[in-house]
Amino acid sequence: EAGVAQSPRYKIIEKRQSVAFWCNPISGHATLYWYQQILGQGPKLLIQFQNNGVVDDSQLPKDRFSAERLKGVDSTLKIQPAKLEDSAVYLCASKTSGSPGTQYFGPGTRLLVL
Amino acid sequence: AQRVTQPEKLLSVFKGAPVELKCNYSYSGSPELFWYVQYSRQRLQLLLRHISRESIKGFTADLNKGETSFHLKKPFAQEEDSAMYYCALQTGANNLFFGTGTRLTVIP
């Protein structure tokens, strides 16, 4: 089966600019996650979707980050405006709706904010 | 609050030697623990989960609720085991909390 796809793979922007990341989960996976992985740390959950609804966005910095999954398939994560501390790898993962399930990760988008 | 601690950022062992990657957790609920691995230039992937009680690529991990630990072990390390290893705790909301990871290097 095709894996989780993400684009772009790399992005360099200046602080205060905007950026958007795209994720296409594995077909049929109802649950989608966005993680932020700062260098030297483990992935940190930003937001979890179940189909097109938000299940958990408690760790999402909502003053600058937003995410959507309008049709319950693809998802976008946006940062506006970006700060230097947003430099990280942004990972998307998807999982089937059953439990326990396995999260399958995409290759990630590496963001550098200058 | 939940927490996952991996005390070793770096671990080097010789090929054929036993390896143990430590993981301790803190969680008020019933824990579900996982080990994820990331090989060089590959994406993060599940290695094993405690509820399966299985051995994957020679690795095993036992959940010790008394010591709140979930250490990953392999009796004889291989060069292809060199990778980044993350311990993760799943909460009731099916969210994963990751440790900071341990980079394992197996020396030929």
PDB file of C-alpha atoms in Angstrom:
ATOM      1  CA  GLU A   1       0.000   0.000   0.000  1.00  0.00           C
ATOM      2  CA  ALA A   2       1.130   3.564  -0.605  1.00  0.00           C
ATOM      3  CA  GLY A   3       2.451   5.322   2.457  1.00  0.00           C
ATOM      4  CA  VAL A   4       1.673   8.705   3.935  1.00  0.00           C
ATOM      5  CA  ALA A   5       2.733  11.449   1.544  1.00  0.00           C
ATOM      6  CA  GLN A   6       3.890  14.909   2.560  1.00  0.00           C
ATOM      7  CA  SER A   7       4.999  17.974   0.672  1.00  0.00           C
ATOM      8  CA  PRO A   8       7.117  19.933   0.437  1.00  0.00           C
ATOM      9  CA  ARG A   9      10.038  17.970   1.847  1.00  0.00           C
ATOM     10  CA  TYR A  10      12.024  21.098   2.679  1.00  0.00           C
ATOM     11  CA  LYS A  11      11.114  24.725   3.176  1.00  0.00           C
ATOM     12  CA  ILE A  12      13.160  27.759   4.080  1.00  0.00           C
ATOM     13  CA  ILE A  13      11.384  30.983   4.977  1.00  0.00           C
ATOM     14  CA  GLU A  14      12.084  34.172   6.848  1.00  0.00           C
ATOM     15  CA  LYS A  15      10.469  34.936  10.161  1.00  0.00           C
ATOM     16  CA  ARG A  16       7.041  36.515   9.962  1.00  0.00           C
ATOM     17  CA  GLN A  17       6.352  34.795   6.637  1.00  0.00           C
ATOM     18  CA  SER A  18       3.630  32.200   6.163  1.00  0.00           C
ATOM     19  CA  VAL A  19       4.050  28.559   5.238  1.00  0.00           C
ATOM     20  CA  ALA A  20       1.759  25.610   4.552  1.00  0.00           C
ATOM     21  CA  PHE A  21       2.359  21.896   4.617  1.00  0.00           C
ATOM     22  CA  TRP A  22       0.295  19.217   2.933  1.00  0.00           C
ATOM     23  CA  CYS A  23      -0.385  15.621   3.951  1.00  0.00           C
ATOM     24  CA  ASN A  24      -2.099  12.773   2.135  1.00  0.00           C
ATOM     25  CA  PRO A  25      -2.781   9.861   4.494  1.00  0.00           C
ATOM     26  CA  ILE A  26      -2.991   6.193   3.659  1.00  0.00           C
ATOM     27  CA  SER A  27      -6.251   5.446   1.888  1.00  0.00           C
ATOM     28  CA  GLY A  28      -8.987   4.518   4.319  1.00  0.00           C
ATOM     29  CA  HIS A  29      -7.246   5.843   7.399  1.00  0.00           C
ATOM     30  CA  ALA A  30      -9.756   7.891   9.341  1.00  0.00           C
ATOM     31  CA  THR A  31      -7.337   9.304  11.902  1.00  0.00           C
ATOM     32  CA  LEU A  32      -4.683  11.832  10.981  1.00  0.00           C
ATOM     33  CA  TYR A  33      -2.041  13.439  13.181  1.00  0.00           C
ATOM     34  CA  TRP A  34       0.367  16.340  12.839  1.00  0.00           C
ATOM     35  CA  TYR A  35       3.530  16.301  14.946  1.00  0.00           C
ATOM     36  CA  GLN A  36       6.317  18.817  15.443  1.00  0.00           C
ATOM     37  CA  GLN A  37       9.804  17.430  15.977  1.00  0.00           C
ATOM     38  CA  ILE A  38      12.405  19.933  17.082  1.00  0.00           C
ATOM     39  CA  LEU A  39      16.035  18.921  16.694  1.00  0.00           C
ATOM     40  CA  GLY A  40      17.125  16.638  19.529  1.00  0.00           C
ATOM     41  CA  GLN A  41      13.595  15.972  20.719  1.00  0.00           C
ATOM     42  CA  GLY A  42      10.909  13.390  20.073  1.00  0.00           C
ATOM     43  CA  PRO A  43       7.833  14.165  18.001  1.00  0.00           C
ATOM     44  CA  LYS A  44       5.248  16.274  19.801  1.00  0.00           C
ATOM     45  CA  LEU A  45       1.584  16.016  18.858  1.00  0.00           C
ATOM     46  CA  LEU A  46       0.070  19.199  17.490  1.00  0.00           C
ATOM     47  CA  ILE A  47      -3.359  18.063  16.371  1.00  0.00           C
ATOM     48  CA  GLN A  48      -5.406  14.905  15.819  1.00  0.00           C
ATOM     49  CA  PHE A  49      -8.254  14.571  13.321  1.00  0.00           C
ATOM     50  CA  GLN A  50     -10.882  11.871  13.164  1.00  0.00           C
ATOM     51  CA  ASN A  51     -12.262  12.080   9.629  1.00  0.00           C
ATOM     52  CA  ASN A  52     -12.769  15.842   9.201  1.00  0.00           C
ATOM     53  CA  GLY A  53     -13.280  16.627  12.880  1.00  0.00           C
ATOM     54  CA  VAL A  54     -10.691  17.753  15.411  1.00  0.00           C
ATOM     55  CA  VAL A  55     -10.229  15.310  18.290  1.00  0.00           C
ATOM     56  CA  ASP A  56      -7.354  17.004  20.110  1.00  0.00           C
ATOM     57  CA  ASP A  57      -5.665  20.316  19.369  1.00  0.00           C
ATOM     58  CA  SER A  58      -4.623  21.150  22.923  1.00  0.00           C
ATOM     59  CA  GLN A  59      -0.928  21.401  21.960  1.00  0.00           C
ATOM     60  CA  LEU A  60      -1.483  23.513  18.848  1.00  0.00           C
ATOM     61  CA  PRO A  61      -0.328  27.149  19.220  1.00  0.00           C
ATOM     62  CA  LYS A  62      -3.543  28.529  17.836  1.00  0.00           C
ATOM     63  CA  ASP A  63      -2.347  32.115  17.627  1.00  0.00           C
ATOM     64  CA  ARG A  64      -0.153  31.160  14.691  1.00  0.00           C
ATOM     65  CA  PHE A  65      -0.852  27.544  13.734  1.00  0.00           C
ATOM     66  CA  SER A  66      -3.950  26.242  11.991  1.00  0.00           C
ATOM     67  CA  ALA A  67      -4.866  22.932  10.420  1.00  0.00           C
ATOM     68  CA  GLU A  68      -7.747  21.584   8.441  1.00  0.00           C
ATOM     69  CA  ARG A  69      -8.990  18.366   6.912  1.00  0.00           C
ATOM     70  CA  LEU A  70     -12.041  19.551   5.053  1.00  0.00           C
ATOM     71  CA  LYS A  71     -13.028  16.378   3.212  1.00  0.00           C
ATOM     72  CA  GLY A  72     -11.679  13.913   5.733  1.00  0.00           C
ATOM     73  CA  VAL A  73      -8.755  12.907   3.536  1.00  0.00           C
ATOM     74  CA  ASP A  74      -5.916  15.365   2.834  1.00  0.00           C
ATOM     75  CA  SER A  75      -4.845  17.826   5.474  1.00  0.00           C
ATOM     76  CA  THR A  76      -2.951  21.089   5.544  1.00  0.00           C
ATOM     77  CA  LEU A  77      -1.028  22.665   8.399  1.00  0.00           C
ATOM     78  CA  LYS A  78      -0.312  26.387   8.251  1.00  0.00           C
ATOM     79  CA  ILE A  79       1.939  28.669  10.232  1.00  0.00           C
ATOM     80  CA  GLN A  80       1.260  32.398  10.053  1.00  0.00           C
ATOM     81  CA  PRO A  81       3.434  34.226  10.946  1.00  0.00           C
ATOM     82  CA  ALA A  82       6.430  31.942  11.467  1.00  0.00           C
ATOM     83  CA  LYS A  83       8.911  32.413  14.290  1.00  0.00           C
ATOM     84  CA  LEU A  84      12.497  31.221  14.563  1.00  0.00           C
ATOM     85  CA  GLU A  85      11.465  28.579  17.115  1.00  0.00           C
ATOM     86  CA  ASP A  86       9.150  26.981  14.564  1.00  0.00           C
ATOM     87  CA  SER A  87      12.179  25.503  12.824  1.00  0.00           C
ATOM     88  CA  ALA A  88      11.527  21.773  13.035  1.00  0.00           C
ATOM     89  CA  VAL A  89      10.424  18.707  11.120  1.00  0.00           C
ATOM     90  CA  TYR A  90       6.668  18.481  10.739  1.00  0.00           C
ATOM     91  CA  LEU A  91       5.433  14.926  10.604  1.00  0.00           C
ATOM     92  CA  CYS A  92       2.083  13.665   9.448  1.00  0.00           C
ATOM     93  CA  ALA A  93       0.799  10.252  10.510  1.00  0.00           C
ATOM     94  CA  SER A  94      -2.365   8.304   9.850  1.00  0.00           C
ATOM     95  CA  LYS A  95      -4.060   5.372  11.517  1.00  0.00           C
ATOM     96  CA  THR A  96      -7.070   3.182  10.991  1.00  0.00           C
ATOM     97  CA  SER A  97     -10.004   3.950  13.256  1.00  0.00           C
ATOM     98  CA  GLY A  98      -9.863   0.672  15.137  1.00  0.00           C
ATOM     99  CA  SER A  99      -7.918   0.078  18.335  1.00  0.00           C
ATOM    100  CA  PRO A 100      -5.107  -0.301  18.992  1.00  0.00           C
ATOM    101  CA  GLY A 101      -4.074   0.459  15.428  1.00  0.00           C
ATOM    102  CA  THR A 102      -0.673   1.552  14.204  1.00  0.00           C
ATOM    103  CA  GLN A 103       0.362   5.067  13.306  1.00  0.00           C
ATOM    104  CA  TYR A 104       2.119   5.259   9.952  1.00  0.00           C
ATOM    105  CA  PHE A 105       4.362   8.262   9.483  1.00  0.00           C
ATOM    106  CA  GLY A 106       5.162  10.325   6.448  1.00  0.00           C
ATOM    107  CA  PRO A 107       8.696  11.438   5.544  1.00  0.00           C
ATOM    108  CA  GLY A 108       8.191  14.826   7.146  1.00  0.00           C
ATOM    109  CA  THR A 109       8.686  18.427   6.042  1.00  0.00           C
ATOM    110  CA  ARG A 110      11.848  20.087   7.310  1.00  0.00           C
ATOM    111  CA  LEU A 111      11.209  23.778   7.993  1.00  0.00           C
ATOM    112  CA  LEU A 112      13.947  26.321   8.573  1.00  0.00           C
ATOM    113  CA  VAL A 113      12.920  29.788   9.686  1.00  0.00           C
ATOM    114  CA  LEU A 114      15.627  32.439   9.259  1.00  0.00           C
TER     115      LEU A 114
ATOM    116  CA  ALA B   1       0.545  14.432  33.305  1.00  0.00           C
ATOM    117  CA  GLN B   2       2.207  11.847  31.141  1.00  0.00           C
ATOM    118  CA  ARG B   3       5.943  11.687  30.593  1.00  0.00           C
ATOM    119  CA  VAL B   4       8.369   9.406  28.782  1.00  0.00           C
ATOM    120  CA  THR B   5      12.039   9.448  29.725  1.00  0.00           C
ATOM    121  CA  GLN B   6      14.884   7.990  27.711  1.00  0.00           C
ATOM    122  CA  PRO B   7      17.981   8.741  29.774  1.00  0.00           C
ATOM    123  CA  GLU B   8      20.546   7.939  27.084  1.00  0.00           C
ATOM    124  CA  LYS B   9      20.819  10.202  24.052  1.00  0.00           C
ATOM    125  CA  LEU B  10      23.639   8.110  22.610  1.00  0.00           C
ATOM    126  CA  LEU B  11      24.477   4.438  23.034  1.00  0.00           C
ATOM    127  CA  SER B  12      27.294   2.543  21.355  1.00  0.00           C
ATOM    128  CA  VAL B  13      27.803  -1.198  21.497  1.00  0.00           C
ATOM    129  CA  PHE B  14      29.952  -3.649  19.612  1.00  0.00           C
ATOM    130  CA  LYS B  15      28.450  -6.044  17.109  1.00  0.00           C
ATOM    131  CA  GLY B  16      27.360  -9.210  18.873  1.00  0.00           C
ATOM    132  CA  ALA B  17      27.100  -7.538  22.264  1.00  0.00           C
ATOM    133  CA  PRO B  18      23.802  -7.262  24.147  1.00  0.00           C
ATOM    134  CA  VAL B  19      21.988  -3.968  23.951  1.00  0.00           C
ATOM    135  CA  GLU B  20      19.423  -2.372  26.243  1.00  0.00           C
ATOM    136  CA  LEU B  21      17.716   0.940  25.530  1.00  0.00           C
ATOM    137  CA  LYS B  22      16.069   2.340  28.623  1.00  0.00           C
ATOM    138  CA  CYS B  23      12.619   3.862  28.824  1.00  0.00           C
ATOM    139  CA  ASN B  24      10.708   5.010  31.889  1.00  0.00           C
ATOM    140  CA  TYR B  25       7.237   6.474  31.878  1.00  0.00           C
ATOM    141  CA  SER B  26       4.831   8.335  34.083  1.00  0.00           C
ATOM    142  CA  TYR B  27       1.095   8.009  33.487  1.00  0.00           C
ATOM    143  CA  SER B  28      -1.906   7.840  35.790  1.00  0.00           C
ATOM    144  CA  GLY B  29      -3.928   5.572  33.514  1.00  0.00           C
ATOM    145  CA  SER B  30      -3.339   2.120  32.089  1.00  0.00           C
ATOM    146  CA  PRO B  31      -0.291   2.513  29.856  1.00  0.00           C
ATOM    147  CA  GLU B  32       0.181   1.299  26.324  1.00  0.00           C
ATOM    148  CA  LEU B  33       3.829   1.465  25.362  1.00  0.00           C
ATOM    149  CA  PHE B  34       5.537   1.342  21.994  1.00  0.00           C
ATOM    150  CA  TRP B  35       9.003   1.443  20.525  1.00  0.00           C
ATOM    151  CA  TYR B  36       9.446   3.317  17.236  1.00  0.00           C
ATOM    152  CA  VAL B  37      12.615   3.248  15.153  1.00  0.00           C
ATOM    153  CA  GLN B  38      14.003   5.559  12.495  1.00  0.00           C
ATOM    154  CA  TYR B  39      16.771   4.192  10.292  1.00  0.00           C
ATOM    155  CA  SER B  40      19.011   6.572   8.379  1.00  0.00           C
ATOM    156  CA  ARG B  41      17.078   8.400   5.657  1.00  0.00           C
ATOM    157  CA  GLN B  42      13.892   6.460   6.399  1.00  0.00           C
ATOM    158  CA  ARG B  43      10.650   7.457   8.026  1.00  0.00           C
ATOM    159  CA  LEU B  44       9.661   6.745  11.604  1.00  0.00           C
ATOM    160  CA  GLN B  45       8.128   3.293  11.942  1.00  0.00           C
ATOM    161  CA  LEU B  46       6.701   1.059  14.633  1.00  0.00           C
ATOM    162  CA  LEU B  47       9.118  -1.545  15.975  1.00  0.00           C
ATOM    163  CA  LEU B  48       6.988  -3.197  18.621  1.00  0.00           C
ATOM    164  CA  ARG B  49       4.198  -2.637  21.130  1.00  0.00           C
ATOM    165  CA  HIS B  50       3.912  -4.125  24.585  1.00  0.00           C
ATOM    166  CA  ILE B  51       0.463  -5.630  24.162  1.00  0.00           C
ATOM    167  CA  SER B  52       1.671  -7.822  21.319  1.00  0.00           C
ATOM    168  CA  ARG B  53       4.402  -9.365  23.464  1.00  0.00           C
ATOM    169  CA  GLU B  54       6.308 -10.189  20.307  1.00  0.00           C
ATOM    170  CA  SER B  55       9.915 -10.167  19.204  1.00  0.00           C
ATOM    171  CA  ILE B  56      10.703  -8.047  16.174  1.00  0.00           C
ATOM    172  CA  LYS B  57      14.141  -8.200  14.530  1.00  0.00           C
ATOM    173  CA  GLY B  58      15.351  -9.917  17.710  1.00  0.00           C
ATOM    174  CA  PHE B  59      14.184  -7.069  19.943  1.00  0.00           C
ATOM    175  CA  THR B  60      11.910  -7.562  22.922  1.00  0.00           C
ATOM    176  CA  ALA B  61      10.492  -5.203  25.498  1.00  0.00           C
ATOM    177  CA  ASP B  62       8.706  -6.025  28.725  1.00  0.00           C
ATOM    178  CA  LEU B  63       6.384  -3.634  30.478  1.00  0.00           C
ATOM    179  CA  ASN B  64       7.272  -3.418  34.173  1.00  0.00           C
ATOM    180  CA  LYS B  65       4.476  -1.519  35.864  1.00  0.00           C
ATOM    181  CA  GLY B  66       6.200  -1.648  39.247  1.00  0.00           C
ATOM    182  CA  GLU B  67       9.265   0.130  37.914  1.00  0.00           C
ATOM    183  CA  THR B  68       7.263   2.018  35.248  1.00  0.00           C
ATOM    184  CA  SER B  69       9.759   0.889  32.654  1.00  0.00           C
ATOM    185  CA  PHE B  70       9.641  -0.482  29.121  1.00  0.00           C
ATOM    186  CA  HIS B  71      13.242  -1.192  28.228  1.00  0.00           C
ATOM    187  CA  LEU B  72      14.131  -2.477  24.755  1.00  0.00           C
ATOM    188  CA  LYS B  73      16.549  -5.387  24.624  1.00  0.00           C
ATOM    189  CA  LYS B  74      18.393  -7.477  22.096  1.00  0.00           C
ATOM    190  CA  PRO B  75      20.878 -10.210  23.036  1.00  0.00           C
ATOM    191  CA  PHE B  76      23.201  -9.774  20.048  1.00  0.00           C
ATOM    192  CA  ALA B  77      23.386  -6.402  18.314  1.00  0.00           C
ATOM    193  CA  GLN B  78      23.808  -6.221  14.548  1.00  0.00           C
ATOM    194  CA  GLU B  79      25.192  -3.366  12.456  1.00  0.00           C
ATOM    195  CA  GLU B  80      21.792  -2.885  10.825  1.00  0.00           C
ATOM    196  CA  ASP B  81      20.328  -2.088  14.245  1.00  0.00           C
ATOM    197  CA  SER B  82      22.063   1.298  14.176  1.00  0.00           C
ATOM    198  CA  ALA B  83      19.224   3.819  14.242  1.00  0.00           C
ATOM    199  CA  MET B  84      17.293   6.297  16.341  1.00  0.00           C
ATOM    200  CA  TYR B  85      14.917   4.629  18.796  1.00  0.00           C
ATOM    201  CA  TYR B  86      11.941   6.342  20.408  1.00  0.00           C
ATOM    202  CA  CYS B  87       9.838   5.045  23.264  1.00  0.00           C
ATOM    203  CA  ALA B  88       6.226   6.216  23.140  1.00  0.00           C
ATOM    204  CA  LEU B  89       3.252   6.157  25.489  1.00  0.00           C
ATOM    205  CA  GLN B  90      -0.295   6.044  24.172  1.00  0.00           C
ATOM    206  CA  THR B  91      -2.994   7.728  26.214  1.00  0.00           C
ATOM    207  CA  GLY B  92      -6.688   6.983  26.283  1.00  0.00           C
ATOM    208  CA  ALA B  93      -7.244   9.457  23.476  1.00  0.00           C
ATOM    209  CA  ASN B  94      -5.015   7.343  21.224  1.00  0.00           C
ATOM    210  CA  ASN B  95      -2.367  10.042  21.250  1.00  0.00           C
ATOM    211  CA  LEU B  96       1.313   9.186  21.392  1.00  0.00           C
ATOM    212  CA  PHE B  97       3.795  10.892  23.712  1.00  0.00           C
ATOM    213  CA  PHE B  98       7.374  10.308  22.651  1.00  0.00           C
ATOM    214  CA  GLY B  99      10.609  10.296  24.567  1.00  0.00           C
ATOM    215  CA  THR B 100      13.593  12.263  23.321  1.00  0.00           C
ATOM    216  CA  GLY B 101      15.085   9.213  21.643  1.00  0.00           C
ATOM    217  CA  THR B 102      18.304   7.210  21.861  1.00  0.00           C
ATOM    218  CA  ARG B 103      20.714   6.978  18.966  1.00  0.00           C
ATOM    219  CA  LEU B 104      22.133   3.464  18.869  1.00  0.00           C
ATOM    220  CA  THR B 105      25.394   2.848  17.066  1.00  0.00           C
ATOM    221  CA  VAL B 106      26.583  -0.709  16.583  1.00  0.00           C
ATOM    222  CA  ILE B 107      30.329  -0.814  16.079  1.00  0.00           C
ATOM    223  CA  PRO B 108      31.554  -3.478  13.648  1.00  0.00           C
TER     224      PRO B 108
END
